[in-house]
Structure formats: structure tokens, C-alpha cells
Short mmCIF file of C-alpha atoms in Angstrom, two decimals:
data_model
loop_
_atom_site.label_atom_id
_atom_site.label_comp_id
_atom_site.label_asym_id
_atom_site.label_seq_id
_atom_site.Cartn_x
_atom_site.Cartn_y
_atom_site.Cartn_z
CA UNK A 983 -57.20 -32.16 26.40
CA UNK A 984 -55.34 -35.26 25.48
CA UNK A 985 -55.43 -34.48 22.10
CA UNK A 986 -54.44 -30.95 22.53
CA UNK A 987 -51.11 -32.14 24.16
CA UNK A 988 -50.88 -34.80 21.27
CA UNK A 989 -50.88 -32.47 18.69
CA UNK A 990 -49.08 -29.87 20.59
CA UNK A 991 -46.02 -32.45 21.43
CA UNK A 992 -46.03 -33.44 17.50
CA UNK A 993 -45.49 -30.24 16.65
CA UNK A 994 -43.06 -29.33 19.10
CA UNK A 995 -40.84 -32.56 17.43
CA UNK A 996 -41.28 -31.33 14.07
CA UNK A 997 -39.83 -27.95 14.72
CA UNK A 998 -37.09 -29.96 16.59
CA UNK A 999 -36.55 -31.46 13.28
CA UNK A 1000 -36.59 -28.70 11.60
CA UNK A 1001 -33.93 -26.94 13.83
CA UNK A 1002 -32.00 -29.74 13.95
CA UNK A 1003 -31.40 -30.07 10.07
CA UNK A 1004 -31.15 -25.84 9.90
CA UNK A 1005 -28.18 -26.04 12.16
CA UNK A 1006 -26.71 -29.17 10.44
CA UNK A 1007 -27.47 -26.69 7.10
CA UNK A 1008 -25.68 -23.97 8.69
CA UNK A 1009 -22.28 -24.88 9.09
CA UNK A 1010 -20.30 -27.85 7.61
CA UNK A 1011 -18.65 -30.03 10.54
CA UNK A 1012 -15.15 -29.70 11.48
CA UNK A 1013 -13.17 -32.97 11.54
CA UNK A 1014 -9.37 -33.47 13.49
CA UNK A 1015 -7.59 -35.89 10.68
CA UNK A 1016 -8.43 -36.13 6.87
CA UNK A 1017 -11.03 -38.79 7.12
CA UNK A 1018 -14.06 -36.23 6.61
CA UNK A 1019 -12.71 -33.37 4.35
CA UNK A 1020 -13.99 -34.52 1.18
CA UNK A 1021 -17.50 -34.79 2.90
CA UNK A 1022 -17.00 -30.72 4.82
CA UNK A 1023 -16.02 -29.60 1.02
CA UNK A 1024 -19.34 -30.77 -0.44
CA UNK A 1025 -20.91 -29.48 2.45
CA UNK A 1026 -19.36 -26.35 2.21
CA UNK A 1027 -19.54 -25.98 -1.27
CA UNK A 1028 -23.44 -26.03 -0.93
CA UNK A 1029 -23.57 -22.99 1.76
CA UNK A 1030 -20.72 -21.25 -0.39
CA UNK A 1031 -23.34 -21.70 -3.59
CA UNK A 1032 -25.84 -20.36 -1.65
CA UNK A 1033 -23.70 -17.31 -0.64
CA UNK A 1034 -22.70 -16.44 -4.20
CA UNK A 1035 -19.79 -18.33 -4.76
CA UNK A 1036 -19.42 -19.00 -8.93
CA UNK A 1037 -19.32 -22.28 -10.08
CA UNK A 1038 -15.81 -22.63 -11.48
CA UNK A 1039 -14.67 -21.52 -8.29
CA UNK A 1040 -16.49 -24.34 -6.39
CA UNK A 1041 -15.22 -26.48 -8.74
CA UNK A 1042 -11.74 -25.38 -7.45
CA UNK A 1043 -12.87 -26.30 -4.17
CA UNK A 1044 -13.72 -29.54 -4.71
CA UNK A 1045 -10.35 -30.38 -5.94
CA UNK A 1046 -8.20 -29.09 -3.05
CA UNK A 1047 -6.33 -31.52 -1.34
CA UNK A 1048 -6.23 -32.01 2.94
CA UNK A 1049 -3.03 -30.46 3.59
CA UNK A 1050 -1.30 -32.39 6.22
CA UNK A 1051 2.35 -29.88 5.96
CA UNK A 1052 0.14 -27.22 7.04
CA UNK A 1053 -1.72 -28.92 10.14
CA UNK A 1054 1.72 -30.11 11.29
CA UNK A 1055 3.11 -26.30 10.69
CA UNK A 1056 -0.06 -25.46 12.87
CA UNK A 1057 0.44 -27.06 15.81
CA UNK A 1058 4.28 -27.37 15.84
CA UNK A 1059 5.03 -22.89 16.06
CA UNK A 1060 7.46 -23.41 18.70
CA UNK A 1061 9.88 -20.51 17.75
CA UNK A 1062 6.76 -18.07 19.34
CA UNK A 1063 7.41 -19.17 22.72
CA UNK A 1064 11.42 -18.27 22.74
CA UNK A 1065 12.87 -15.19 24.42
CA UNK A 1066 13.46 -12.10 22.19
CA UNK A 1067 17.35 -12.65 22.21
CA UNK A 1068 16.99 -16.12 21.12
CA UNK A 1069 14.20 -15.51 18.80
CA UNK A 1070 15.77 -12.63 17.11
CA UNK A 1071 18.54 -14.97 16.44
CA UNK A 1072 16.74 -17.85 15.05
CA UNK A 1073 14.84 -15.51 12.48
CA UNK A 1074 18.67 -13.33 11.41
CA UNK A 1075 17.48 -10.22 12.88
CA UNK A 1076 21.17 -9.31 12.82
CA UNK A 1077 21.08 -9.74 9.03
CA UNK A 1078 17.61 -8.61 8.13
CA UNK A 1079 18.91 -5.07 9.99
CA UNK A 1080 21.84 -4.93 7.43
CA UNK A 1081 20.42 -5.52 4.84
CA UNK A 1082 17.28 -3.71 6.13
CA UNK A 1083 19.45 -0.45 6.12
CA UNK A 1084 21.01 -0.90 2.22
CA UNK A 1085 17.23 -1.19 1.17
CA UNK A 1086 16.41 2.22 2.78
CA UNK A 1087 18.74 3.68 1.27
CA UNK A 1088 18.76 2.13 -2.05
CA UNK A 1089 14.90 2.09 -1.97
CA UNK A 1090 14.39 5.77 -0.28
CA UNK A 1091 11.84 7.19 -2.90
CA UNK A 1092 9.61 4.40 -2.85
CA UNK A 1093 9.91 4.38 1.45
CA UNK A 1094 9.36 8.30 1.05
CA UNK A 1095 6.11 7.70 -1.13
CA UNK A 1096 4.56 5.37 1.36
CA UNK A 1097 5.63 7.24 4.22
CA UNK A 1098 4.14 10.45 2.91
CA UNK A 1099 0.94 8.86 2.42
CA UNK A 1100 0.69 6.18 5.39
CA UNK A 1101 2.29 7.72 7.68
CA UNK A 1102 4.71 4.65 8.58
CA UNK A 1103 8.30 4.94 7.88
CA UNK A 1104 10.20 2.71 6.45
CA UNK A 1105 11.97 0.68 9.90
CA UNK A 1106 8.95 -1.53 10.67
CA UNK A 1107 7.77 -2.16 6.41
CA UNK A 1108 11.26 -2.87 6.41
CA UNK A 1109 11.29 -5.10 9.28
CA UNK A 1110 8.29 -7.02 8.92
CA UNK A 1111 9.34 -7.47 4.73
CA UNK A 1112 12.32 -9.47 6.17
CA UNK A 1113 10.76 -11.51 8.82
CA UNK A 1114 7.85 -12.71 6.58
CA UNK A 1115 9.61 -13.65 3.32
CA UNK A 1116 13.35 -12.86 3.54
CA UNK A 1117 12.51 -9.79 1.26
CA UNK A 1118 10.49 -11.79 -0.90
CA UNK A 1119 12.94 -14.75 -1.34
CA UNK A 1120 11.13 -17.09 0.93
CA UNK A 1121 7.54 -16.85 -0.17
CA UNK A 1122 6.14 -20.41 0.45
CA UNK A 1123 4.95 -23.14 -2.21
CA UNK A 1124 1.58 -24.58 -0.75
CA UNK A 1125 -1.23 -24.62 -2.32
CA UNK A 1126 -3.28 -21.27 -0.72
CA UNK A 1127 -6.54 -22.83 -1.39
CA UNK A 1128 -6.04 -26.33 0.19
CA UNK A 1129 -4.12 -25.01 2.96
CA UNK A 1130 -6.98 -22.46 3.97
CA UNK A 1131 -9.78 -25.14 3.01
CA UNK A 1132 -7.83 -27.72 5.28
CA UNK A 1133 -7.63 -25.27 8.62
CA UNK A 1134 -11.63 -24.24 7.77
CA UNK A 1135 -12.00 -27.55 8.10
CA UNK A 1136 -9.74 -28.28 11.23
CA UNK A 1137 -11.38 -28.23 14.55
CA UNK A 1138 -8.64 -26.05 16.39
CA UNK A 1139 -9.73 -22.65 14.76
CA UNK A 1140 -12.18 -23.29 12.06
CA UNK A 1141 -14.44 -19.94 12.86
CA UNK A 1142 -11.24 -18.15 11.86
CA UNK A 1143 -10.30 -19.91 8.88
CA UNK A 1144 -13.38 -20.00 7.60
CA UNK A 1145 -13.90 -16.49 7.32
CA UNK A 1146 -10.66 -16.80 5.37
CA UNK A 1147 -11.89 -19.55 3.19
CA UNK A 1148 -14.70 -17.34 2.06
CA UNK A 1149 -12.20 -14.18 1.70
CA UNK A 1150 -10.07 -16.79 -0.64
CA UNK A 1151 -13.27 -17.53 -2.73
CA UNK A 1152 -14.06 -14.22 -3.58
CA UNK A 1153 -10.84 -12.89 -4.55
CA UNK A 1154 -10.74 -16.10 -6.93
CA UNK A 1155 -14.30 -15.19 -8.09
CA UNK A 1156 -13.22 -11.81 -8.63
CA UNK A 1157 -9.96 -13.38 -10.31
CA UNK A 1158 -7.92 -11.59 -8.19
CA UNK A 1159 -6.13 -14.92 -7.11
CA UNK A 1160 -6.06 -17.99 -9.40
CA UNK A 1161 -6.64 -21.51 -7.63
CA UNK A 1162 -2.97 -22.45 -7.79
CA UNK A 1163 -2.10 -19.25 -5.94
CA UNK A 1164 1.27 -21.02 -3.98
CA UNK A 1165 2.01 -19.48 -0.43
CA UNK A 1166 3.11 -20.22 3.40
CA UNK A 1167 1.51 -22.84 5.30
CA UNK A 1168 -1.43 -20.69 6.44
CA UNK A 1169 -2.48 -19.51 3.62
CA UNK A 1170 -0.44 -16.14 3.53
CA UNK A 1171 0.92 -15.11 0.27
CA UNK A 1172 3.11 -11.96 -0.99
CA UNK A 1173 5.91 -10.12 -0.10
CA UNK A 1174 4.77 -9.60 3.20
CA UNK A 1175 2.58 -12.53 4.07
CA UNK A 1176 -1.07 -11.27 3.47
CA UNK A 1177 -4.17 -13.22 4.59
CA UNK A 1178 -7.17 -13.17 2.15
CA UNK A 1179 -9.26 -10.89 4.57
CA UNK A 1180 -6.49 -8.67 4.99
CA UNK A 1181 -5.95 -8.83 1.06
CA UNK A 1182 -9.41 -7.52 0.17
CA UNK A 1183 -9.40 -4.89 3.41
CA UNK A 1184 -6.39 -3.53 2.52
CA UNK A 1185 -4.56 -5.23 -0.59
CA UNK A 1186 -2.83 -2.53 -2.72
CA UNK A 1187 -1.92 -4.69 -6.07
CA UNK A 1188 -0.24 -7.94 -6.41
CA UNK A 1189 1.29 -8.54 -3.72
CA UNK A 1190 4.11 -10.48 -5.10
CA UNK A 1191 5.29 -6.80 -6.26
CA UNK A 1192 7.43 -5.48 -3.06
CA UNK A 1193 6.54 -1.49 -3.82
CA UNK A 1194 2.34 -3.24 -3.97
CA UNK A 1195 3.15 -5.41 -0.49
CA UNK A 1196 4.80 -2.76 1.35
CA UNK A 1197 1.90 -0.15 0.60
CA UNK A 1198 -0.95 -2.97 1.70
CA UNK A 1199 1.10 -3.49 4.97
CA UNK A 1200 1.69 0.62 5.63
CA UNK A 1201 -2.48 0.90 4.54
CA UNK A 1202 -3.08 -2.55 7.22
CA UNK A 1203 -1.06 -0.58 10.18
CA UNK A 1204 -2.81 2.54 9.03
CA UNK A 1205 -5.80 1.60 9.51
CA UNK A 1206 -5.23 -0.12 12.66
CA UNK A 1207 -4.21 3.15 14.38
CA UNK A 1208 -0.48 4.07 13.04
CA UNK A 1209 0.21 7.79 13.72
CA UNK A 1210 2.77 9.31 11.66
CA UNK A 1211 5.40 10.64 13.81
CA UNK A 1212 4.37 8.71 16.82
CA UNK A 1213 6.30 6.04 18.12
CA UNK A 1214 6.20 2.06 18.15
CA UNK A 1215 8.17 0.74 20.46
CA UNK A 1216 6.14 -1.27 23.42
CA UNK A 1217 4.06 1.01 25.43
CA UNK A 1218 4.30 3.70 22.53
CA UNK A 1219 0.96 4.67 21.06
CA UNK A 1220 1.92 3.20 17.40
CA UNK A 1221 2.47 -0.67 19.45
CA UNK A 1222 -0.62 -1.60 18.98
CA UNK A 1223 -0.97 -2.00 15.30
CA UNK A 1224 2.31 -3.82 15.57
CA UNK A 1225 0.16 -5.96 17.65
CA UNK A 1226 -2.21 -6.29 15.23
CA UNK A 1227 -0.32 -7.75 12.88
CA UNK A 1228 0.97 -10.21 14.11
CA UNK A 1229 -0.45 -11.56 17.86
CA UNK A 1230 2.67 -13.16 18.98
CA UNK A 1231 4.33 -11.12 21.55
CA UNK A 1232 8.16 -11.89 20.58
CA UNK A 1233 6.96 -11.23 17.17
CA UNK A 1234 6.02 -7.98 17.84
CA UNK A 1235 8.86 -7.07 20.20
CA UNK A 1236 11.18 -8.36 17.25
CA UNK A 1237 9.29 -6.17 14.28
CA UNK A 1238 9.93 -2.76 16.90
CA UNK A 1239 13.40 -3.32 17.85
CA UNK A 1240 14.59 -4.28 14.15
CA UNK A 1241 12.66 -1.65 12.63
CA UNK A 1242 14.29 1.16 15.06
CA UNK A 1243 17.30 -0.31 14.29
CA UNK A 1244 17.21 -0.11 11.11
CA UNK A 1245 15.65 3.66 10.94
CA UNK A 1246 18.95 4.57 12.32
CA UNK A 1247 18.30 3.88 16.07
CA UNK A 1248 20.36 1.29 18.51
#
């Protein structure tokens, strides 16, 4: 009997072993300050390499740099917490609605096109064009892949981000992005801010072409429930893929009220 529970207790360890170094395997560790990102990429390199990931791209990983601009853009989104009045004045609603309304008009084919075939008209595109970028003038200069390798890495939300990490590698694999791709702090890039899952969901193009980003955002609220001819105001049935867009509640309330403004509403 002794020996019985001998052997039985050695191989209980070695299967704690075992499952010890799977889960250590499994998933790189997240880190809170730059101090351990060179030793997550190599980790992460190895499980990407195992996933399919091509070498040159790996090789791009390796070289991205911890982004400290975007971790302090992270955790210092104050403008989310203001009031609508205050936040609608912080981002120019007042001027994204002008201007909003000369693109409508000056733009009406292309707005008709997408319309006809999304369903979305073009108030909330519109809106959401000129929050995001300033209609494509304010398009962000970090490095995509650093600053999505840096929040994978980051303890605060690293499930998240590293589903995006993975979304970035493949669209570099499939050359779709190059591994200077510049964009905001999070990783967005285009016209209208797309995230790399969102880009291979529902990416129309290069998104750096407005009539290519304003299609991928109509096809995103699309498929997140838009009905054409519905409405998308709060508590109106097209709200919620407002909602999903963006999960910031002023945000949203912001996108609604400038886009009804600017499809001819007050």
C-alpha cells in the first residue's frame, strides 16, 4: 500500500508539472511598466508561430517598441466622463455639423450608394467620420503594431488587446497592413478609426480612402443590427449599433444628436 500511494503521489506531481508549464505555455504574462515586454514578445512570438503567424511578420514583432504615449492615452480618457453639452463642445460638434452638412451635399452620390446598400444614411457616417479623424485630417502617427503589442501586453485589458494583436498579425501576414502602419493611440487606423478585428470583419478597402472607411463603418453598423429607415436616436431600435461602436455613453449620445442634425433635423 505504501508504495501504491508513493507512486500514485509522484505521479500526481508530475502532471502538476506538466499543467503548470502548459498554462505558463498558454499565454505570455502581462506586465504593468516596460520592464518585461521584450520577454511577453518572445513569449508571444512562440504561441503566435505556433498559430501560423509567418516569420517576417514575427520578426516585426520583435522589433516593436513599449509604447508609453499610448498607456498614458489609456488611462488618462477623461473627456468620456463629461456631460453631453460639454463634451459636444470639447470635440466641435458645432463645427463637425457644418461642415457635416456641405459634405452631404457635396458628397450625395457616394452617401446615396452606401445608403442604398447599408441601409444607414449619411447623418451618423457623417458624424462618426468627424469625431474620429476630423474627416480624415487627424488620423494619428503611432506606430499600430507597438501600440497594440504594448496594451496585449498591459495588464488592464490584455484579453482584449490580444485578440487585436493577433487580428494585426494576420492582416500584416496577409499584407493587408505593413508594420509601419501609423494610427491613434489604440491602435485604430483610417478614416474612421478601425480596429484590426473590426478591419478583417468588416473592412471594405483601405481605409485611409474616405468612400472605403465610410462603407466598412455603414457594413460594421449593418451588421450590428442597423435597419434602414429605422431610427437612432436613444431608445430607437437603430441605438444599439451606435452602441456598438463605440461603448462610451456620451459618445454615443454625441454620434445621434450630430448625425440628426446634420440629416436635416434640430
Amino acid at each position: 500500500m505504501t508504495g501504491s500511494r508513493e507512486l500514485a503521489t509522484a505521479v500526481f506531481a508530475a502532471l502538476a508539472v506538466l499543467v503548470g508549464l502548459g498554462t505558463k505555455a498558454d499565454a505570455a504574462q502581462c506586465g504593468n511598466g516596460p520592464g518585461g515586454f521584450e520577454a511577453w514578445k518572445r513569449e508571444f512570438a512562440e504561441e503566435a508561430r505556433a498559430k501560423g503567424i509567418g516569420a517576417s511578420t514575427l520578426a516585426a514583432l520583435t522589433q516593436a517598441n513599449y509604447a508609453s504615449a499610448t498607456i498614458a492615452a489609456d488611462r488618462g480618457q477623461r473627456s468620456f466622463g463629461l456631460s453631453l453639452d460639454a463634451f459636444l463642445a470639447k470635440r466641435g460638434a458645432a463645427t463637425i455639423v457644418s461642415r457635416g452638412r456641405s459634405l452631404k451635399q457635396s458628397q450625395g452620390a457616394l452617401f446615396a450608394s452606401i445608403q442604398q446598400r447599408y441601409g444607414v444614411p449619411p447623418g451618423p457616417l457623417i458624424a462618426i467620420w468627424g469625431m474620429e479623424t476630423g474627416f480624415g485630417s487627424q488620423r494619428g502617427n503611432q506606430n499600430m503594431l507597438s501600440s497594440i503589442a504594448t496594451l496585449a501586453y498591459d495588464c488592464r485589458r490584455p484579453e482584449f488587446f490580444t485578440d487585436q494583436l493577433y487580428a494585426t498579425l494576420h492582416l500584416i501576414d496577409r499584407g493587408a497592413l505593413s508594420p509601419g502602419t501609423r494610427g491613434s493611440m489604440h491602435g485604430e487606423v483610417g478614416q474612421t478609426q478601425f480596429m484590426p478585428k473590426n478591419i478583417l470583419a468588416y473592412g471594405v478597402g483601405n481605409l485611409d480612402v474616405a468612400a472605403n472607411a465610410l462603407s466598412s463603418t455603414a457594413n460594421f453598423l449593418k451588421a450590428h443590427g442597423w435597419r434602414a429607415g429605422a431610427g437612432y436616436q436613444p431608445g430607437e431600435p437603430n441605438f444599439a449599433a451606435i452602441e456598438a461602436w463605440n461603448a462610451a455613453s456620451v459618445y454615443q449620445r454625441a454620434i445621434a444628436l450630430m448625425g440628426r442634425q446634420i440629416d436635416g433635423g434640430e
